[in-house]
Amino acid sequence: MPASAAAVAPIPANAENRYEVTRADLPLSCPMPGMSLWNSHPKIYLPIVDDGGESVCPYCGARYVLRD
């Protein structure tokens, strides 16, 4: 695969257990925009700010941490 194609490839959904996000990513959803959705769960919104800066997806267990 050419390097340029790899740079624009979507992020695999739920490929990691921990994701760092910023306020620019709010409102936070899992899976996030840009993730492959074909093998994932329904899109849900996570209240990361109300949860004290860390949320866990109840479907896949992905942990999101808010970086300020």
Short mmCIF file of N, CA, C and O in Angstrom, two decimals, residues 5-62:
data_model
loop_
_atom_site.label_atom_id
_atom_site.label_comp_id
_atom_site.label_asym_id
_atom_site.label_seq_id
_atom_site.Cartn_x
_atom_site.Cartn_y
_atom_site.Cartn_z
N ALA A 5 -1.81 6.38 0.83
CA ALA A 5 -3.07 5.69 1.10
C ALA A 5 -3.18 5.34 2.58
O ALA A 5 -4.26 5.38 3.15
N ALA A 6 -2.08 4.97 3.20
CA ALA A 6 -2.11 4.64 4.62
C ALA A 6 -2.43 5.86 5.46
O ALA A 6 -3.05 5.76 6.51
N ALA A 7 -2.03 7.04 5.01
CA ALA A 7 -2.25 8.26 5.77
C ALA A 7 -3.72 8.63 5.82
O ALA A 7 -4.16 9.30 6.74
N VAL A 8 -4.52 8.22 4.83
CA VAL A 8 -5.93 8.59 4.80
C VAL A 8 -6.84 7.43 5.15
O VAL A 8 -8.05 7.56 5.11
N ALA A 9 -6.28 6.28 5.46
CA ALA A 9 -7.10 5.12 5.82
C ALA A 9 -7.84 5.40 7.12
O ALA A 9 -7.30 6.03 8.02
N PRO A 10 -9.09 4.93 7.23
CA PRO A 10 -9.84 5.16 8.46
C PRO A 10 -9.23 4.41 9.64
O PRO A 10 -8.58 3.39 9.46
N ILE A 11 -9.47 4.93 10.82
CA ILE A 11 -9.01 4.29 12.05
C ILE A 11 -9.89 3.07 12.29
O ILE A 11 -11.10 3.17 12.22
N PRO A 12 -9.32 1.90 12.55
CA PRO A 12 -10.17 0.75 12.84
C PRO A 12 -10.95 0.98 14.13
O PRO A 12 -10.39 1.42 15.12
N ALA A 13 -12.23 0.72 14.10
CA ALA A 13 -13.07 0.90 15.29
C ALA A 13 -12.67 -0.08 16.37
O ALA A 13 -12.42 -1.25 16.10
N ASN A 14 -12.59 0.40 17.58
CA ASN A 14 -12.33 -0.42 18.75
C ASN A 14 -11.00 -1.17 18.67
O ASN A 14 -10.84 -2.21 19.25
N ALA A 15 -10.05 -0.64 17.91
CA ALA A 15 -8.76 -1.31 17.74
C ALA A 15 -7.88 -1.14 18.98
O ALA A 15 -6.97 -1.90 19.19
N GLU A 16 -8.15 -0.13 19.75
CA GLU A 16 -7.38 0.12 20.96
C GLU A 16 -8.32 0.06 22.15
O GLU A 16 -9.53 0.12 22.01
N ASN A 17 -7.76 -0.01 23.33
CA ASN A 17 -8.58 0.00 24.53
C ASN A 17 -8.68 1.38 25.15
O ASN A 17 -9.55 1.63 25.95
N ARG A 18 -7.75 2.29 24.78
CA ARG A 18 -7.71 3.62 25.40
C ARG A 18 -7.46 4.66 24.31
O ARG A 18 -6.56 4.51 23.50
N TYR A 19 -8.28 5.69 24.33
CA TYR A 19 -8.16 6.79 23.38
C TYR A 19 -8.06 8.09 24.14
O TYR A 19 -8.84 8.31 25.08
N GLU A 20 -7.11 8.95 23.78
CA GLU A 20 -7.04 10.29 24.34
C GLU A 20 -7.76 11.22 23.37
O GLU A 20 -7.51 11.19 22.17
N VAL A 21 -8.67 12.02 23.91
CA VAL A 21 -9.44 12.96 23.10
C VAL A 21 -9.28 14.36 23.66
O VAL A 21 -8.85 14.54 24.81
N THR A 22 -9.61 15.35 22.84
CA THR A 22 -9.55 16.75 23.28
C THR A 22 -10.95 17.35 23.20
O THR A 22 -11.87 16.72 22.68
N ARG A 23 -11.07 18.56 23.67
CA ARG A 23 -12.38 19.23 23.61
C ARG A 23 -12.85 19.44 22.18
O ARG A 23 -14.03 19.55 21.93
N ALA A 24 -11.92 19.44 21.22
CA ALA A 24 -12.28 19.55 19.81
C ALA A 24 -13.06 18.31 19.34
O ALA A 24 -13.77 18.37 18.33
N ASP A 25 -12.93 17.19 20.05
CA ASP A 25 -13.63 15.95 19.70
C ASP A 25 -15.04 15.88 20.27
O ASP A 25 -15.76 14.91 20.01
N LEU A 26 -15.42 16.87 21.07
CA LEU A 26 -16.75 16.87 21.70
C LEU A 26 -17.81 17.35 20.72
O LEU A 26 -17.54 18.20 19.90
N PRO A 27 -19.02 16.85 20.77
CA PRO A 27 -19.48 15.79 21.66
C PRO A 27 -18.84 14.46 21.28
O PRO A 27 -18.67 14.14 20.11
N LEU A 28 -18.48 13.67 22.28
CA LEU A 28 -17.76 12.43 22.09
C LEU A 28 -18.73 11.30 21.78
O LEU A 28 -19.70 11.09 22.50
N SER A 29 -18.44 10.58 20.71
CA SER A 29 -19.25 9.40 20.38
C SER A 29 -18.33 8.20 20.21
O SER A 29 -17.15 8.33 19.92
N CYS A 30 -18.88 7.05 20.41
CA CYS A 30 -18.17 5.80 20.17
C CYS A 30 -19.05 4.96 19.26
O CYS A 30 -20.22 4.75 19.58
N PRO A 31 -18.54 4.54 18.12
CA PRO A 31 -17.24 4.84 17.58
C PRO A 31 -17.12 6.30 17.17
O PRO A 31 -18.12 6.95 16.86
N MET A 32 -15.89 6.79 17.14
CA MET A 32 -15.63 8.19 16.78
C MET A 32 -15.68 8.35 15.27
O MET A 32 -15.48 7.39 14.54
N PRO A 33 -15.94 9.58 14.78
CA PRO A 33 -15.87 9.82 13.34
C PRO A 33 -14.49 9.42 12.81
O PRO A 33 -13.48 9.63 13.47
N GLY A 34 -14.46 8.81 11.67
CA GLY A 34 -13.20 8.38 11.08
C GLY A 34 -12.86 6.93 11.39
O GLY A 34 -11.94 6.38 10.81
N MET A 35 -13.59 6.30 12.30
CA MET A 35 -13.37 4.89 12.58
C MET A 35 -14.20 4.06 11.60
O MET A 35 -15.29 4.46 11.21
N SER A 36 -13.70 2.90 11.24
CA SER A 36 -14.47 1.97 10.41
C SER A 36 -15.68 1.51 11.21
O SER A 36 -15.56 1.15 12.37
N LEU A 37 -16.84 1.52 10.59
CA LEU A 37 -18.06 1.17 11.32
C LEU A 37 -18.61 -0.21 10.96
O LEU A 37 -19.51 -0.69 11.61
N TRP A 38 -18.07 -0.85 9.96
CA TRP A 38 -18.68 -2.08 9.48
C TRP A 38 -18.70 -3.19 10.53
O TRP A 38 -19.58 -4.03 10.52
N ASN A 39 -17.77 -3.20 11.44
CA ASN A 39 -17.72 -4.28 12.44
C ASN A 39 -17.89 -3.74 13.85
O ASN A 39 -17.41 -4.34 14.79
N SER A 40 -18.56 -2.64 13.98
CA SER A 40 -18.66 -2.00 15.28
C SER A 40 -20.10 -2.05 15.80
O SER A 40 -20.95 -2.72 15.25
N HIS A 41 -20.34 -1.34 16.86
CA HIS A 41 -21.64 -1.29 17.50
C HIS A 41 -22.37 -0.01 17.12
O HIS A 41 -21.78 0.87 16.47
N PRO A 42 -23.63 0.16 17.52
CA PRO A 42 -24.34 1.42 17.23
C PRO A 42 -23.61 2.61 17.85
O PRO A 42 -22.98 2.50 18.90
N LYS A 43 -23.73 3.74 17.18
CA LYS A 43 -23.09 4.97 17.67
C LYS A 43 -23.82 5.45 18.93
O LYS A 43 -25.03 5.56 18.95
N ILE A 44 -23.04 5.73 19.96
CA ILE A 44 -23.59 6.30 21.19
C ILE A 44 -22.74 7.49 21.60
O ILE A 44 -21.57 7.59 21.22
N TYR A 45 -23.32 8.38 22.36
CA TYR A 45 -22.60 9.55 22.86
C TYR A 45 -22.24 9.32 24.31
O TYR A 45 -23.03 8.81 25.09
N LEU A 46 -21.00 9.69 24.66
CA LEU A 46 -20.48 9.48 26.01
C LEU A 46 -20.31 10.83 26.71
O LEU A 46 -19.70 11.74 26.15
N PRO A 47 -20.81 10.97 27.93
CA PRO A 47 -20.73 12.24 28.67
C PRO A 47 -19.39 12.41 29.38
O PRO A 47 -19.32 12.46 30.61
N ILE A 48 -18.33 12.51 28.62
CA ILE A 48 -16.98 12.51 29.20
C ILE A 48 -16.74 13.69 30.14
O ILE A 48 -16.08 13.55 31.16
N VAL A 49 -17.29 14.86 29.84
CA VAL A 49 -17.11 16.03 30.72
C VAL A 49 -17.83 15.79 32.04
O VAL A 49 -17.27 16.00 33.12
N ASP A 50 -19.07 15.32 31.97
CA ASP A 50 -19.84 15.03 33.18
C ASP A 50 -19.26 13.87 33.98
O ASP A 50 -19.46 13.78 35.19
N ASP A 51 -18.54 12.99 33.30
CA ASP A 51 -17.93 11.83 33.96
C ASP A 51 -16.56 12.14 34.56
O ASP A 51 -15.83 11.24 34.93
N GLY A 52 -16.19 13.41 34.59
CA GLY A 52 -14.92 13.80 35.20
C GLY A 52 -13.71 13.64 34.30
O GLY A 52 -12.58 13.55 34.77
N GLY A 53 -13.93 13.59 32.98
CA GLY A 53 -12.81 13.53 32.05
C GLY A 53 -12.44 12.14 31.58
O GLY A 53 -11.45 11.96 30.88
N GLU A 54 -13.23 11.14 31.97
CA GLU A 54 -12.97 9.78 31.53
C GLU A 54 -14.29 9.03 31.40
O GLU A 54 -15.13 9.08 32.29
N SER A 55 -14.47 8.37 30.24
CA SER A 55 -15.69 7.59 30.00
C SER A 55 -15.32 6.25 29.41
O SER A 55 -14.31 6.13 28.70
N VAL A 56 -16.16 5.26 29.66
CA VAL A 56 -15.98 3.92 29.11
C VAL A 56 -17.23 3.57 28.31
O VAL A 56 -18.35 3.74 28.78
N CYS A 57 -17.01 3.08 27.09
CA CYS A 57 -18.13 2.69 26.24
C CYS A 57 -18.74 1.40 26.79
O CYS A 57 -18.03 0.42 27.01
N PRO A 58 -20.07 1.39 27.02
CA PRO A 58 -20.70 0.18 27.55
C PRO A 58 -20.77 -0.95 26.53
O PRO A 58 -20.94 -2.11 26.92
N TYR A 59 -20.63 -0.66 25.25
CA TYR A 59 -20.67 -1.70 24.23
C TYR A 59 -19.34 -2.43 24.07
O TYR A 59 -19.28 -3.64 24.07
N CYS A 60 -18.27 -1.67 23.87
CA CYS A 60 -16.99 -2.28 23.51
C CYS A 60 -15.92 -2.16 24.59
O CYS A 60 -14.86 -2.76 24.48
N GLY A 61 -16.17 -1.36 25.62
CA GLY A 61 -15.21 -1.22 26.70
C GLY A 61 -14.07 -0.24 26.42
O GLY A 61 -13.15 -0.14 27.21
N ALA A 62 -14.14 0.46 25.28
CA ALA A 62 -13.10 1.45 24.97
C ALA A 62 -13.11 2.54 26.02
O ALA A 62 -14.18 3.03 26.41
#
